[in-house]
């Protein structure tokens, strides 16, 4: 029970993001944010084999709920929101293609490469944040007329009532077995008078103990795609649409550019590792519970810098819209609000 409470407390920890120091101080801020379609991977844990079709349907439901909740939360914080981006590309009003599907996928893989890195695990204000695919970020900013792009990645497990009942029965069975062993040991000690036999008194009785736990069976997971990180100082800012209310200062930090071609990667469900093109591996434990791992990243479309990023495990049920809304709020409540409309605007770069 103490271990279970400790695990639950770890999953319910307050979200602690990393924030670009200038963004946190209000030195500059985007006025409009383009929200990329959420990447959602959900497993429905049930008795017997899990149904991938049900999981896919729930994933689509969670993705739509997350997108709407993100848009509402950003508007409450004073940002304009653009939802025109899709994984099939960004199209103009006349239907012409502005940003292709390959570029959108490459941008998502670049953000995932950052989220999976050591830089993605940092928290607090950052004087020199990382940069993510500056050229691709600038194209998305130009196509959506947005000063920043927000990417959301969610993976989680939802346990069915049947699996929950099986978990309770298994826990009760283990408690009964442990209680029986304690009673047997107590009775044996009472009849033996508490005296320890000498080594020469005959063969020793076998010691009563607990067998070592079996190693969990985990589906094979492919290695994460290597991120290409360069630390070339003095990189000039990329020409593109700024769309901010104040000028943005140049930086020189690590640049993350993911693979141009998508790989069908399988990442563990219970670790802070994310994927865009692949899936998640779930080891189907006996004592299962509802949990989600979330990563959110806001990048500037001026130079690809990471303005705000957070990744966290939360104890909630992804099949409940109220829990999805709570998940989004717990993250975006840590996002600095937009600057007042009266702040000086920066003209778009031709």
Short mmCIF file of C-alpha atoms in Angstrom, two decimals:
data_model
loop_
_atom_site.label_atom_id
_atom_site.label_comp_id
_atom_site.label_asym_id
_atom_site.label_seq_id
_atom_site.Cartn_x
_atom_site.Cartn_y
_atom_site.Cartn_z
CA UNK A 1 0.00 0.00 0.00
CA UNK A 2 2.74 2.57 0.79
CA UNK A 3 4.43 1.78 -2.55
CA UNK A 4 1.13 2.19 -4.38
CA UNK A 5 0.50 5.56 -2.70
CA UNK A 6 4.03 6.68 -3.54
CA UNK A 7 3.55 5.72 -7.19
CA UNK A 8 0.22 7.56 -7.31
CA UNK A 9 1.78 10.66 -5.75
CA UNK A 10 4.51 10.61 -8.39
CA UNK A 11 1.92 10.51 -11.16
CA UNK A 12 -0.04 13.40 -9.64
CA UNK A 13 2.94 15.72 -9.35
CA UNK A 14 2.44 19.33 -10.41
CA UNK A 15 3.66 20.03 -13.94
CA UNK A 16 7.03 21.82 -13.92
CA UNK A 17 7.85 23.22 -17.38
CA UNK A 18 10.95 24.77 -18.86
CA UNK A 19 10.49 28.30 -20.16
CA UNK A 20 12.67 30.55 -22.27
CA UNK A 21 13.77 33.32 -19.91
CA UNK A 22 12.74 36.12 -22.28
CA UNK A 23 9.34 34.52 -22.81
CA UNK A 24 8.88 34.08 -19.06
CA UNK A 25 9.82 37.71 -18.38
CA UNK A 26 7.46 39.04 -21.06
CA UNK A 27 10.29 40.45 -23.18
CA UNK A 28 8.53 38.96 -26.19
CA UNK A 29 5.57 36.70 -26.87
CA UNK A 30 3.69 35.26 -29.84
CA UNK A 31 0.32 36.82 -30.54
CA UNK A 32 -1.00 33.82 -32.50
CA UNK A 33 -0.26 30.12 -31.95
CA UNK A 34 -0.68 27.36 -34.53
CA UNK A 35 -1.77 24.13 -32.84
CA UNK A 36 -0.53 20.98 -34.55
CA UNK A 37 -2.78 17.89 -34.47
CA UNK A 38 -2.14 15.97 -31.23
CA UNK A 39 -0.29 12.65 -31.47
CA UNK A 40 -2.29 10.28 -29.25
CA UNK A 41 -1.43 6.64 -28.48
CA UNK A 42 -3.88 4.87 -26.15
CA UNK A 43 -3.99 1.25 -24.93
CA UNK A 44 -7.22 -0.23 -23.55
CA UNK A 45 -6.14 -2.79 -20.97
CA UNK A 46 -8.70 -5.55 -20.61
CA UNK A 47 -8.82 -9.18 -19.48
CA UNK A 48 -7.27 -11.26 -22.24
CA UNK A 49 -5.90 -9.80 -25.45
CA UNK A 50 -6.26 -6.04 -25.83
CA UNK A 51 -8.32 -4.84 -28.81
CA UNK A 52 -6.31 -2.50 -31.08
CA UNK A 53 -9.44 -1.32 -32.90
CA UNK A 54 -11.04 -0.07 -29.70
CA UNK A 55 -7.76 1.60 -28.77
CA UNK A 56 -7.57 3.36 -32.15
CA UNK A 57 -11.14 4.64 -31.81
CA UNK A 58 -10.44 5.93 -28.31
CA UNK A 59 -7.24 7.56 -29.57
CA UNK A 60 -9.21 9.55 -32.14
CA UNK A 61 -11.69 10.60 -29.47
CA UNK A 62 -8.93 11.72 -27.09
CA UNK A 63 -7.15 13.58 -29.92
CA UNK A 64 -10.26 15.59 -30.81
CA UNK A 65 -11.00 16.35 -27.15
CA UNK A 66 -7.39 17.39 -26.54
CA UNK A 67 -7.32 19.70 -29.57
CA UNK A 68 -10.49 21.47 -28.49
CA UNK A 69 -9.32 21.76 -24.87
CA UNK A 70 -5.95 23.17 -25.98
CA UNK A 71 -7.60 25.77 -28.22
CA UNK A 72 -9.94 26.86 -25.42
CA UNK A 73 -7.11 27.07 -22.87
CA UNK A 74 -4.92 29.17 -25.18
CA UNK A 75 -7.76 31.60 -25.89
CA UNK A 76 -8.37 31.98 -22.16
CA UNK A 77 -4.72 32.99 -21.82
CA UNK A 78 -5.14 35.70 -24.46
CA UNK A 79 -3.67 34.00 -27.56
CA UNK A 80 -5.14 33.84 -31.03
CA UNK A 81 -5.34 30.23 -32.22
CA UNK A 82 -4.88 28.71 -35.67
CA UNK A 83 -6.10 25.13 -36.23
CA UNK A 84 -5.47 24.85 -39.97
CA UNK A 85 -2.42 22.57 -39.66
CA UNK A 86 -2.89 18.87 -40.34
CA UNK A 87 -0.55 15.92 -40.83
CA UNK A 88 -1.55 15.96 -44.49
CA UNK A 89 -0.19 19.52 -44.74
CA UNK A 90 -1.34 23.13 -44.48
CA UNK A 91 -3.58 24.45 -47.24
CA UNK A 92 -4.54 27.97 -48.25
CA UNK A 93 -8.13 29.14 -48.49
CA UNK A 94 -8.18 28.26 -52.20
CA UNK A 95 -6.98 24.72 -51.48
CA UNK A 96 -3.40 25.20 -52.63
CA UNK A 97 -0.74 23.40 -50.57
CA UNK A 98 1.46 25.70 -48.50
CA UNK A 99 3.31 23.13 -46.36
CA UNK A 100 3.48 19.48 -47.39
CA UNK A 101 2.81 16.37 -45.33
CA UNK A 102 6.49 15.37 -45.41
CA UNK A 103 7.48 18.71 -43.90
CA UNK A 104 4.81 18.44 -41.20
CA UNK A 105 6.01 14.96 -40.28
CA UNK A 106 9.64 16.08 -40.21
CA UNK A 107 8.73 18.95 -37.87
CA UNK A 108 6.89 16.57 -35.52
CA UNK A 109 9.83 14.16 -35.46
CA UNK A 110 12.18 17.05 -34.72
CA UNK A 111 10.07 18.12 -31.75
CA UNK A 112 9.91 14.51 -30.53
CA UNK A 113 13.71 14.28 -30.83
CA UNK A 114 13.99 17.29 -28.53
CA UNK A 115 11.36 15.97 -26.08
CA UNK A 116 13.24 12.66 -25.78
CA UNK A 117 16.61 14.35 -25.21
CA UNK A 118 18.30 15.51 -22.01
CA UNK A 119 17.38 19.07 -22.91
CA UNK A 120 13.74 17.97 -22.93
CA UNK A 121 14.00 16.95 -19.26
CA UNK A 122 15.08 20.40 -18.01
CA UNK A 123 12.77 22.62 -15.98
CA UNK A 124 12.61 26.28 -15.01
CA UNK A 125 13.64 29.45 -16.89
CA UNK A 126 16.35 28.85 -19.50
CA UNK A 127 18.75 31.55 -20.63
CA UNK A 128 19.66 29.63 -23.79
CA UNK A 129 16.91 27.28 -24.95
CA UNK A 130 17.25 24.66 -27.66
CA UNK A 131 16.09 25.18 -31.23
CA UNK A 132 13.93 22.78 -33.23
CA UNK A 133 14.05 22.60 -37.05
CA UNK A 134 14.18 26.39 -37.61
CA UNK A 135 13.45 26.19 -41.35
CA UNK A 136 10.38 23.98 -40.92
CA UNK A 137 9.13 26.09 -38.00
CA UNK A 138 9.43 29.22 -40.13
CA UNK A 139 7.40 27.61 -42.96
CA UNK A 140 4.61 26.68 -40.57
CA UNK A 141 4.64 30.20 -39.13
CA UNK A 142 4.46 31.71 -42.63
CA UNK A 143 1.60 29.41 -43.70
CA UNK A 144 -0.49 29.97 -40.55
CA UNK A 145 0.56 33.58 -39.84
CA UNK A 146 1.50 32.46 -36.33
CA UNK A 147 4.37 33.44 -34.07
CA UNK A 148 4.61 29.99 -32.44
CA UNK A 149 3.54 26.38 -32.95
CA UNK A 150 2.32 24.04 -30.20
CA UNK A 151 2.82 20.27 -30.39
CA UNK A 152 1.10 17.80 -28.03
CA UNK A 153 2.01 14.12 -27.61
CA UNK A 154 -0.10 11.85 -25.39
CA UNK A 155 0.30 8.15 -24.64
CA UNK A 156 -1.62 6.31 -21.97
CA UNK A 157 -3.50 3.27 -20.77
CA UNK A 158 -7.16 2.90 -19.80
CA UNK A 159 -8.19 -0.14 -17.77
CA UNK A 160 -11.62 -1.68 -18.31
CA UNK A 161 -13.93 -2.50 -15.35
CA UNK A 162 -13.21 -6.20 -15.93
CA UNK A 163 -9.45 -5.68 -15.65
CA UNK A 164 -9.95 -3.53 -12.56
CA UNK A 165 -12.01 -6.31 -10.94
CA UNK A 166 -9.34 -8.87 -11.85
CA UNK A 167 -6.69 -6.63 -10.29
CA UNK A 168 -8.68 -6.38 -7.04
CA UNK A 169 -9.20 -10.14 -6.91
CA UNK A 170 -5.49 -10.74 -7.50
CA UNK A 171 -4.61 -8.31 -4.70
CA UNK A 172 -7.07 -10.01 -2.32
CA UNK A 173 -5.67 -13.44 -3.23
CA UNK A 174 -2.11 -12.31 -2.50
CA UNK A 175 -3.17 -10.80 0.83
CA UNK A 176 -4.88 -14.08 1.82
CA UNK A 177 -1.81 -16.11 0.87
CA UNK A 178 0.53 -13.81 2.81
CA UNK A 179 -1.78 -13.91 5.84
CA UNK A 180 -1.86 -17.71 5.69
CA UNK A 181 1.94 -17.89 5.58
CA UNK A 182 2.19 -15.56 8.60
CA UNK A 183 -0.28 -17.71 10.55
CA UNK A 184 1.67 -20.89 9.71
CA UNK A 185 4.93 -19.30 10.80
CA UNK A 186 3.37 -18.01 14.03
CA UNK A 187 1.91 -21.44 14.83
CA UNK A 188 5.23 -23.15 14.07
CA UNK A 189 7.10 -20.74 16.33
CA UNK A 190 4.57 -21.28 19.14
CA UNK A 191 4.82 -25.08 19.05
CA UNK A 192 8.59 -24.96 18.82
CA UNK A 193 8.81 -22.90 21.98
CA UNK A 194 10.83 -20.24 20.21
CA UNK A 195 14.00 -22.35 20.51
CA UNK A 196 16.38 -22.53 17.59
CA UNK A 197 17.62 -26.09 16.87
CA UNK A 198 21.36 -26.65 16.93
CA UNK A 199 23.24 -27.51 13.78
CA UNK A 200 23.98 -31.04 15.06
CA UNK A 201 20.35 -31.90 15.87
CA UNK A 202 19.62 -33.37 12.45
CA UNK A 203 18.73 -32.21 8.98
CA UNK A 204 17.45 -28.65 8.73
CA UNK A 205 13.94 -27.93 7.59
CA UNK A 206 13.67 -26.00 4.35
CA UNK A 207 13.45 -22.25 4.89
CA UNK A 208 10.13 -20.61 4.15
CA UNK A 209 10.55 -17.67 1.85
CA UNK A 210 9.12 -15.85 -1.14
CA UNK A 211 10.16 -16.75 -4.65
CA UNK A 212 11.85 -13.95 -6.56
CA UNK A 213 9.38 -12.05 -8.76
CA UNK A 214 9.33 -12.98 -12.41
CA UNK A 215 10.82 -10.48 -14.78
CA UNK A 216 8.13 -8.53 -16.65
CA UNK A 217 7.60 -9.51 -20.25
CA UNK A 218 7.92 -6.43 -22.44
CA UNK A 219 7.27 -6.23 -26.14
CA UNK A 220 10.47 -5.53 -28.06
CA UNK A 221 11.01 -1.80 -28.48
CA UNK A 222 13.02 -0.33 -31.28
CA UNK A 223 15.68 2.19 -30.42
CA UNK A 224 14.61 5.80 -30.64
CA UNK A 225 15.60 7.56 -33.81
CA UNK A 226 18.85 9.44 -33.36
CA UNK A 227 18.40 13.16 -33.15
CA UNK A 228 20.74 15.36 -35.09
CA UNK A 229 21.84 18.03 -32.64
CA UNK A 230 24.31 20.68 -33.66
CA UNK A 231 25.69 23.35 -31.41
CA UNK A 232 26.92 25.82 -33.97
CA UNK A 233 27.05 29.23 -32.25
CA UNK A 234 25.87 32.38 -33.92
CA UNK A 235 23.26 30.77 -36.20
CA UNK A 236 21.41 33.59 -37.99
CA UNK A 237 17.66 33.74 -37.48
CA UNK A 238 15.53 32.13 -40.16
CA UNK A 239 13.56 34.45 -42.39
CA UNK A 240 9.84 33.94 -41.78
CA UNK A 241 6.70 35.31 -40.20
CA UNK A 242 7.30 36.52 -36.67
CA UNK A 243 3.78 37.39 -35.64
CA UNK A 244 4.80 38.47 -32.15
CA UNK A 245 3.91 41.51 -30.11
CA UNK A 246 7.54 42.30 -29.31
CA UNK A 247 10.82 41.65 -31.12
CA UNK A 248 12.56 38.36 -30.47
CA UNK A 249 16.28 38.32 -29.67
CA UNK A 250 18.65 35.93 -31.50
CA UNK A 251 20.06 32.95 -29.63
CA UNK A 252 22.72 30.29 -30.13
CA UNK A 253 21.68 26.91 -28.75
CA UNK A 254 21.52 23.25 -29.78
CA UNK A 255 19.45 22.63 -32.90
CA UNK A 256 17.32 19.48 -33.08
CA UNK A 257 16.38 18.14 -36.50
CA UNK A 258 14.70 14.74 -36.58
CA UNK A 259 14.87 12.19 -39.41
CA UNK A 260 13.26 13.28 -42.66
CA UNK A 261 11.75 9.81 -43.20
CA UNK A 262 9.31 8.38 -40.69
CA UNK A 263 10.23 5.18 -38.85
CA UNK A 264 7.71 2.83 -37.25
CA UNK A 265 9.22 3.11 -33.78
CA UNK A 266 7.83 1.28 -30.75
CA UNK A 267 8.43 3.13 -27.48
CA UNK A 268 7.63 1.97 -23.91
CA UNK A 269 4.35 3.24 -22.52
CA UNK A 270 5.68 3.78 -19.00
CA UNK A 271 8.73 5.92 -19.85
CA UNK A 272 9.15 9.57 -20.97
CA UNK A 273 9.94 8.54 -24.56
CA UNK A 274 7.65 9.62 -27.37
CA UNK A 275 7.08 8.86 -31.05
CA UNK A 276 5.23 10.42 -33.97
CA UNK A 277 5.09 7.63 -36.56
CA UNK A 278 5.22 4.51 -34.40
CA UNK A 279 3.32 2.97 -31.51
CA UNK A 280 3.73 2.14 -27.83
CA UNK A 281 4.71 -1.13 -26.13
CA UNK A 282 2.64 -2.16 -23.11
CA UNK A 283 3.71 -5.06 -20.88
CA UNK A 284 0.15 -5.72 -19.59
CA UNK A 285 0.94 -5.91 -15.84
CA UNK A 286 -1.22 -7.75 -13.34
CA UNK A 287 -1.79 -4.65 -11.23
CA UNK A 288 -2.87 -2.20 -13.92
CA UNK A 289 -4.12 1.35 -13.57
CA UNK A 290 -5.06 4.39 -15.61
CA UNK A 291 -2.17 6.66 -16.50
CA UNK A 292 -1.04 9.02 -19.25
CA UNK A 293 2.36 10.40 -20.26
CA UNK A 294 2.11 13.84 -21.85
CA UNK A 295 4.61 16.06 -23.64
CA UNK A 296 3.78 19.60 -24.83
CA UNK A 297 6.21 21.86 -26.68
CA UNK A 298 5.79 25.45 -27.87
CA UNK A 299 8.36 26.59 -30.43
CA UNK A 300 8.89 29.99 -32.01
CA UNK A 301 8.29 30.13 -35.74
CA UNK A 302 10.90 32.87 -36.01
CA UNK A 303 13.94 30.71 -35.25
CA UNK A 304 12.58 27.42 -33.88
CA UNK A 305 13.57 28.15 -30.28
CA UNK A 306 11.74 26.27 -27.56
CA UNK A 307 9.66 28.89 -25.76
CA UNK A 308 7.95 26.46 -23.36
CA UNK A 309 8.05 22.71 -22.85
CA UNK A 310 6.78 20.22 -20.26
CA UNK A 311 6.51 16.46 -20.01
CA UNK A 312 4.79 14.69 -17.14
CA UNK A 313 3.02 11.47 -16.13
CA UNK A 314 -0.48 12.00 -14.75
CA UNK A 315 -2.90 9.67 -13.00
CA UNK A 316 -6.15 10.12 -14.91
CA UNK A 317 -8.56 8.29 -17.21
CA UNK A 318 -8.12 9.29 -20.85
CA UNK A 319 -11.58 7.97 -21.79
CA UNK A 320 -13.22 10.68 -19.67
CA UNK A 321 -13.46 14.12 -21.34
CA UNK A 322 -13.32 15.83 -17.95
CA UNK A 323 -9.99 14.16 -17.22
CA UNK A 324 -8.63 15.19 -20.63
CA UNK A 325 -9.64 18.79 -19.93
CA UNK A 326 -7.94 18.57 -16.54
CA UNK A 327 -4.79 17.21 -18.21
CA UNK A 328 -4.66 20.12 -20.67
CA UNK A 329 -5.33 22.71 -17.97
CA UNK A 330 -2.62 21.30 -15.69
CA UNK A 331 -0.10 21.91 -18.48
CA UNK A 332 -1.26 25.14 -20.09
CA UNK A 333 -1.94 26.86 -16.76
CA UNK A 334 1.88 27.06 -16.55
CA UNK A 335 2.12 28.81 -19.94
CA UNK A 336 2.78 32.58 -19.63
CA UNK A 337 -0.25 34.58 -20.77
CA UNK A 338 -0.17 36.59 -23.94
CA UNK A 339 1.07 40.17 -23.74
CA UNK A 340 -1.58 42.90 -23.57
CA UNK A 341 -2.94 43.98 -26.97
CA UNK A 342 -1.41 47.41 -26.47
CA UNK A 343 2.14 46.01 -26.69
CA UNK A 344 4.12 47.15 -29.75
CA UNK A 345 3.68 44.77 -32.68
CA UNK A 346 6.50 43.53 -34.86
CA UNK A 347 5.94 43.82 -38.62
CA UNK A 348 5.97 40.59 -40.66
CA UNK A 349 9.21 39.73 -42.40
CA UNK A 350 8.78 39.75 -46.19
#
